[in-house]
Short mmCIF file of N, CA and C in Angstrom, two decimals:
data_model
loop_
_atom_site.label_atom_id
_atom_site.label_comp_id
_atom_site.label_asym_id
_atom_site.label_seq_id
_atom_site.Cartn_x
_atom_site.Cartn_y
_atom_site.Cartn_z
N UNK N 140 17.05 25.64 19.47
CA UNK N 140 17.17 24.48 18.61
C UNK N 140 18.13 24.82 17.47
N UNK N 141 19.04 23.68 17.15
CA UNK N 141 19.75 24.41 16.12
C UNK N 141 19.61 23.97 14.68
N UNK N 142 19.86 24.74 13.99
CA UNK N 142 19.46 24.64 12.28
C UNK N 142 20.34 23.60 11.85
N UNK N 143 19.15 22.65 11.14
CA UNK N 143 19.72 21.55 10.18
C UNK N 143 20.55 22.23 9.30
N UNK N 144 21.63 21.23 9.01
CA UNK N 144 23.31 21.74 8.16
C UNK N 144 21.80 21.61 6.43
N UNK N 145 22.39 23.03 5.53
CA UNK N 145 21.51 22.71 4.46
C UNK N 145 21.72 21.60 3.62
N UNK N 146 23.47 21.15 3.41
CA UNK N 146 23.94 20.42 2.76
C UNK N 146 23.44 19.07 2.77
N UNK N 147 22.83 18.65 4.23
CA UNK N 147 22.29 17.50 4.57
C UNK N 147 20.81 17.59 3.92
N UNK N 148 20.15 18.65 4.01
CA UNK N 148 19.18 18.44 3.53
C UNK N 148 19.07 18.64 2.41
N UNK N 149 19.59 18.94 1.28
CA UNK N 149 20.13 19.05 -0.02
C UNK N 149 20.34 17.34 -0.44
N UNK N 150 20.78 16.81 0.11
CA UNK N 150 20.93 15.47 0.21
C UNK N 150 20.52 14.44 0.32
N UNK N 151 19.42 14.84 1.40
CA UNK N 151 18.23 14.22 1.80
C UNK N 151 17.11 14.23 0.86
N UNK N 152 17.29 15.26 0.68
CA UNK N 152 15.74 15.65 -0.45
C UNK N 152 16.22 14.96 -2.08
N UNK N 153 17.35 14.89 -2.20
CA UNK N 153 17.91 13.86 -3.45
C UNK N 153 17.76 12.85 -3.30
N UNK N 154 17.97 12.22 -1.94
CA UNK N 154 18.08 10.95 -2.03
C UNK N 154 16.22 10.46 -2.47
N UNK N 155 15.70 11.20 -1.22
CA UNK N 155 13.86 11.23 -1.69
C UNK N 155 13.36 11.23 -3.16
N UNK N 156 14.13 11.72 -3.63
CA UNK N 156 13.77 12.11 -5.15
C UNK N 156 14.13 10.78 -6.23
N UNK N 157 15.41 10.61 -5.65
CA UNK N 157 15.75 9.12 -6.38
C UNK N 157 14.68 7.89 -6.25
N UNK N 158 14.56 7.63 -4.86
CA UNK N 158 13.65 6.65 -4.17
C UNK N 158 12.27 6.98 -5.02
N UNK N 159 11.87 8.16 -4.99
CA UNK N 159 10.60 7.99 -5.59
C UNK N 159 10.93 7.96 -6.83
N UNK N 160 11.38 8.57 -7.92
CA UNK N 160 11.82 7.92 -9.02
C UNK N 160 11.37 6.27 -9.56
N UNK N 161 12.53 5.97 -8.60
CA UNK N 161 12.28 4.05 -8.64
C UNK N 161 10.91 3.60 -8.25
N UNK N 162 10.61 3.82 -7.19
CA UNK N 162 9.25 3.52 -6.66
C UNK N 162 8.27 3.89 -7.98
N UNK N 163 8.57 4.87 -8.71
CA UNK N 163 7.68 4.71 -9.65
C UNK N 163 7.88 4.31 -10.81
N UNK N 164 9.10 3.80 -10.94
CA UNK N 164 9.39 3.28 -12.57
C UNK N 164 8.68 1.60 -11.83
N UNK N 165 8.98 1.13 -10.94
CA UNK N 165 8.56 0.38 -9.82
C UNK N 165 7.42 -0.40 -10.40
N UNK N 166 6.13 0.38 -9.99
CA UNK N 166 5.08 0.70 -9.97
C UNK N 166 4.33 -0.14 -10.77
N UNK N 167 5.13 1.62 -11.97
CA UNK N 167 4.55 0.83 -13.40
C UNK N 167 4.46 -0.40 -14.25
N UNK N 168 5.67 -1.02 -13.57
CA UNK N 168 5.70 -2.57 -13.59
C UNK N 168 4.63 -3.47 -13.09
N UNK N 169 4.14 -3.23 -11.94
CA UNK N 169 2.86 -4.07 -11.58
C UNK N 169 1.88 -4.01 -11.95
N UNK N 170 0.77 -4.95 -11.76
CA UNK N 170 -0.59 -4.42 -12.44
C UNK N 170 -1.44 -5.34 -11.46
N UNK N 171 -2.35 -5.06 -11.60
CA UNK N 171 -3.75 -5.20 -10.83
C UNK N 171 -5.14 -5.89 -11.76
N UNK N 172 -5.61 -7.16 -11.55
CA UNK N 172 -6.10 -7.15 -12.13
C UNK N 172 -8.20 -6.89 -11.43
N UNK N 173 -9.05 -6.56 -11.86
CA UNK N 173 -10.09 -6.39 -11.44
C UNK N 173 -11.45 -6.55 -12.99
N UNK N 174 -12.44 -7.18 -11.82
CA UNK N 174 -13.43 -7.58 -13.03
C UNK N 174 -14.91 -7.20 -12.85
N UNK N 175 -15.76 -7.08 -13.17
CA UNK N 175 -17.25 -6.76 -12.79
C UNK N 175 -18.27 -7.97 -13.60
N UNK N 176 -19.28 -8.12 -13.65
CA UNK N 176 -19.86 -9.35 -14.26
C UNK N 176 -19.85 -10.10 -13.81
N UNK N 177 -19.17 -10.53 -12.66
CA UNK N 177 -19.01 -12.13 -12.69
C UNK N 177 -17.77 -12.40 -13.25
N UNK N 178 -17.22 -11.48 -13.67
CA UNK N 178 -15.87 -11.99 -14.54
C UNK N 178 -16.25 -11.93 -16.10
N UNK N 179 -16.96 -11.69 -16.43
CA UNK N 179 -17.51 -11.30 -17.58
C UNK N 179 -16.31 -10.10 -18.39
N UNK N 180 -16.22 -9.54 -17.60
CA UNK N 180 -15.74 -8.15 -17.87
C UNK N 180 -14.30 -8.02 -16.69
N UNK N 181 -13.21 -8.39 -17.37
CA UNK N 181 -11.51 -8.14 -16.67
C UNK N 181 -10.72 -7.10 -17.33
N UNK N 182 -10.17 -6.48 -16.37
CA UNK N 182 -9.36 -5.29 -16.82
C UNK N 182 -8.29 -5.47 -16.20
N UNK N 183 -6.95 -5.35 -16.85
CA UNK N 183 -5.45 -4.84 -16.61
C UNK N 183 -5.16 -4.03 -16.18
N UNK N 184 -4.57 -3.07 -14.90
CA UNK N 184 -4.40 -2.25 -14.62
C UNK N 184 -2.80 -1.50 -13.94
N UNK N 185 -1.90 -1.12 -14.94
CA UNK N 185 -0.63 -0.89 -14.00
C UNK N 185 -0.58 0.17 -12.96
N UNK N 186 0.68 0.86 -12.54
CA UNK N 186 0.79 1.07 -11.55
C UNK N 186 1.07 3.25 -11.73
N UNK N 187 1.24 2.78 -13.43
CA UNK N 187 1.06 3.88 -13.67
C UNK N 187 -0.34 4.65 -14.45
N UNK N 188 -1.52 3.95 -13.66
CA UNK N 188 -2.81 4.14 -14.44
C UNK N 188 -3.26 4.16 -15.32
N UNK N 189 -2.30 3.08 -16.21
CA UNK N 189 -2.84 2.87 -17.75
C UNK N 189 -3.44 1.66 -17.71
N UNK N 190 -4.44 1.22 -18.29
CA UNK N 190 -5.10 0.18 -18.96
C UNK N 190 -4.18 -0.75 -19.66
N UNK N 191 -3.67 -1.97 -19.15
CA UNK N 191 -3.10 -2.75 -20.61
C UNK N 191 -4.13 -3.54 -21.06
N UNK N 192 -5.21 -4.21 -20.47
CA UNK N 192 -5.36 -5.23 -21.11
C UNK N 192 -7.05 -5.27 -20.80
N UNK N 193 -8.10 -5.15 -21.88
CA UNK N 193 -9.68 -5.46 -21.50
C UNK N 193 -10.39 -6.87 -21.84
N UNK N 194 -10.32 -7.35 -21.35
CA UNK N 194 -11.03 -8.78 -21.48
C UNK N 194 -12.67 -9.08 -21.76
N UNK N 195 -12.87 -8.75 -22.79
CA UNK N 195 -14.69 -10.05 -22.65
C UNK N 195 -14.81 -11.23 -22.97
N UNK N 196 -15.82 -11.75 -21.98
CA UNK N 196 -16.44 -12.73 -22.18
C UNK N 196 -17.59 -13.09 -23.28
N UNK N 197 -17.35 -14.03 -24.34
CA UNK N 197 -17.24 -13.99 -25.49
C UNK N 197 -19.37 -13.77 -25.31
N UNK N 198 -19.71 -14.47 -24.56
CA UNK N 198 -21.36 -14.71 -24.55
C UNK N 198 -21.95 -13.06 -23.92
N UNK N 199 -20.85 -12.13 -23.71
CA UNK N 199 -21.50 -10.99 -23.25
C UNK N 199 -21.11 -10.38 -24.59
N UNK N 200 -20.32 -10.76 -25.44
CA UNK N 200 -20.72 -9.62 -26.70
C UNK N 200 -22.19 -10.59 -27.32
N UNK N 201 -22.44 -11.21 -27.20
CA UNK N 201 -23.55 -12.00 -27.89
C UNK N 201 -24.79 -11.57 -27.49
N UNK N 202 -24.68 -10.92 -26.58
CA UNK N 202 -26.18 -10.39 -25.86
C UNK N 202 -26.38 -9.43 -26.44
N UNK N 203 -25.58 -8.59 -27.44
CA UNK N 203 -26.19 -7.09 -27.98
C UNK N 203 -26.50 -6.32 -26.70
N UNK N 204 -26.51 -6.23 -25.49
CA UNK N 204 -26.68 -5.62 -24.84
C UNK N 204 -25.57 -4.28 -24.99
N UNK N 205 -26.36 -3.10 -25.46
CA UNK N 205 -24.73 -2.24 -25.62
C UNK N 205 -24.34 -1.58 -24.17
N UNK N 206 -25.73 -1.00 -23.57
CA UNK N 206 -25.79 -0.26 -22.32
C UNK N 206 -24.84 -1.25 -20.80
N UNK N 207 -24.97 -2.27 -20.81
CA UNK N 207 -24.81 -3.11 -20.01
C UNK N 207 -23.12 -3.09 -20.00
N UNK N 208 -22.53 -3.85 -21.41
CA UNK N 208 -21.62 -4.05 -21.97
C UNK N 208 -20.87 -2.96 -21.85
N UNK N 209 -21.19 -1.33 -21.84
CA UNK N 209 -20.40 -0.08 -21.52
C UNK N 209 -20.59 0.03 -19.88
N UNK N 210 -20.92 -0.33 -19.40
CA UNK N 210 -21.30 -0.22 -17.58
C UNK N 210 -20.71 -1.24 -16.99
N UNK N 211 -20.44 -2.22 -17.82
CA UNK N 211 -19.45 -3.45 -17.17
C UNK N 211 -17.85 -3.00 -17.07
N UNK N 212 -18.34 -2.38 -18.08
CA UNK N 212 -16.23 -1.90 -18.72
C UNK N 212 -15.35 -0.75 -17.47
N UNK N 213 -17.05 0.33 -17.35
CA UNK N 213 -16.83 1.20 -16.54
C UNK N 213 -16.60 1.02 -15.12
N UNK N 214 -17.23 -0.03 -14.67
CA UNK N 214 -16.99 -0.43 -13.19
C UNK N 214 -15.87 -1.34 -13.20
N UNK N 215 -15.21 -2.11 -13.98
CA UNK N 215 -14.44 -2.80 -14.11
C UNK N 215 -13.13 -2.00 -14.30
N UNK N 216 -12.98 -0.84 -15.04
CA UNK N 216 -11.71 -0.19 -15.13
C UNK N 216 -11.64 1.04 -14.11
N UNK N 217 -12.55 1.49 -13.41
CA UNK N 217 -12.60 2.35 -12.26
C UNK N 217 -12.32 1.57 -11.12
N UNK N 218 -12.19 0.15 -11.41
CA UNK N 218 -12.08 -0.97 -9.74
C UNK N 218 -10.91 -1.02 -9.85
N UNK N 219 -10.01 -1.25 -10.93
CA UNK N 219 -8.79 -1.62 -11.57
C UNK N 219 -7.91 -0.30 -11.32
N UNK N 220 -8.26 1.12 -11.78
CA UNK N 220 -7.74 2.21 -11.44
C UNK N 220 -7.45 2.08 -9.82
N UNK N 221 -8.50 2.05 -9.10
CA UNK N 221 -8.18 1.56 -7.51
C UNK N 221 -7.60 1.39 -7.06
N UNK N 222 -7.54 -0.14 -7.44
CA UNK N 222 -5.95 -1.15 -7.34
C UNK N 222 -4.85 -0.63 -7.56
N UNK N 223 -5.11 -0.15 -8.94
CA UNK N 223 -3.72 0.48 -8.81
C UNK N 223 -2.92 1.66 -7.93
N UNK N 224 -4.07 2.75 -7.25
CA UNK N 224 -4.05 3.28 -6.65
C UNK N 224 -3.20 2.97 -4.92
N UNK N 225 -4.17 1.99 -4.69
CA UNK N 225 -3.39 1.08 -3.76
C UNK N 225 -2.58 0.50 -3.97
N UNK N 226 -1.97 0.33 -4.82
CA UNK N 226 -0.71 -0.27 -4.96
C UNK N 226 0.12 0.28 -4.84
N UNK N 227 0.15 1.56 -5.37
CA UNK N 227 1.36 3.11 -5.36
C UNK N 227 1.39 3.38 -4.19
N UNK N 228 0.33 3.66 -3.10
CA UNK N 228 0.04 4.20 -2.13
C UNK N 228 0.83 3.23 -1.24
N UNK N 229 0.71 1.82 -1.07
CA UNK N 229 1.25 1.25 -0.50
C UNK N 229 3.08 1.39 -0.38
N UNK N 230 3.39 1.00 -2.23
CA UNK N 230 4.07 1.14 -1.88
C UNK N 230 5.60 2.69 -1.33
N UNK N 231 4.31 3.93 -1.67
CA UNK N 231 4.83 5.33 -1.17
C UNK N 231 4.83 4.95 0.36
N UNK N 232 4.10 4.24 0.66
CA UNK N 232 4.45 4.13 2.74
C UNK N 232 5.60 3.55 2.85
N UNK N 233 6.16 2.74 2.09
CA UNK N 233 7.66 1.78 2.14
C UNK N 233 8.54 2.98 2.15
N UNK N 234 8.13 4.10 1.30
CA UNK N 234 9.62 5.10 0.80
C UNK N 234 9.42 5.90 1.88
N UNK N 235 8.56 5.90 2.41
CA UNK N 235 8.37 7.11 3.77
C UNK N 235 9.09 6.62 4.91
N UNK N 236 9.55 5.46 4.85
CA UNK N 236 10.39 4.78 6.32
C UNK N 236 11.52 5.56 6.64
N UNK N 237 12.14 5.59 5.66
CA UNK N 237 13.81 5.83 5.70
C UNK N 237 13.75 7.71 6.56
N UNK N 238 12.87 8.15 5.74
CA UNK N 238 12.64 9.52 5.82
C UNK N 238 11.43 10.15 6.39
N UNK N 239 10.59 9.46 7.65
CA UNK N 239 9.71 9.72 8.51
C UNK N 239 10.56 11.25 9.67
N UNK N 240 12.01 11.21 9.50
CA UNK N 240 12.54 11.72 10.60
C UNK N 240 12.28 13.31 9.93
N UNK N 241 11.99 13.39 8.33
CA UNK N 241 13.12 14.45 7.81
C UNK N 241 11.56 15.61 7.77
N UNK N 242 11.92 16.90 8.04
CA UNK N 242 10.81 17.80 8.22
C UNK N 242 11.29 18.67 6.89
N UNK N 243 10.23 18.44 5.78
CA UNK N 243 10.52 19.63 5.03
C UNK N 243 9.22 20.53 4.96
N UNK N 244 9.35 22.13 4.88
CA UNK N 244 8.42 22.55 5.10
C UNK N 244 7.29 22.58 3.76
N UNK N 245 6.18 22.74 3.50
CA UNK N 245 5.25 22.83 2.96
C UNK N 245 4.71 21.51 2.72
N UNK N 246 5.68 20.68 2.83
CA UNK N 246 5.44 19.08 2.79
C UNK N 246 5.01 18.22 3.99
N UNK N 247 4.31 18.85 4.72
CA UNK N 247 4.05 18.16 5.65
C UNK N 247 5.00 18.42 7.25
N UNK N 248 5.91 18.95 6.65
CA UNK N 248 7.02 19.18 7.31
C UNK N 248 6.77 20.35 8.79
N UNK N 249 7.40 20.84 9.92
CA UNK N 249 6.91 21.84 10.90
C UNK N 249 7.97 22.81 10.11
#
């Protein structure tokens, strides 16, 4: 079998590098939104796993419930982390098209 030219793969592995780059400036642009409560409790979620935005529902701060009110937040921004998760993931399968052919080693690569 004969050895891939390195120059190509020097090339290849740039171009990969760019693509993911974008894919993740990408990303961070989208957001996800997810809620727990009933909707009580909405969270913002981009693509680069930050939190923008926590939403309550004005009659759940009224309950004094504090325990509840911290367990809403928590399932609500761990659902939202998710999303966002899937969202990256998804769109890392788009950047894998171009370059399904290319074997690099430790990467998955033979």
């Amino acid at each position: 079998m004969a050895q891939p030219d390195l120059s190509d793969l020097l090339k290849q592995a740039q171009e990969l590098q760019d693509k993911l780059k974008q894919m993740q400036d990408e990303a961070a642009t989208k957001t996800g939104t997810a809620q727990s409560g009933g909707g009580m409790v909405r969270v913002i979620v981009d693509g680069s796993m930050h939190v923008r935005k926590v939403e309550l529902d004005p009659a759940l701060l009224k309950s004094n419930d504090k325990e509840m009110l911290e367990d809403l937040i928590v399932v609500a921004v761990n659902d939202g982390i998710r999303q966002a998760q899937t969202l990256v993931a998804e769109e890392m399968g788009k950047l894998a098209g171009p370059f399904a052919g290319l074997k690099i080693p430790g990467l998955g690569g033979e």
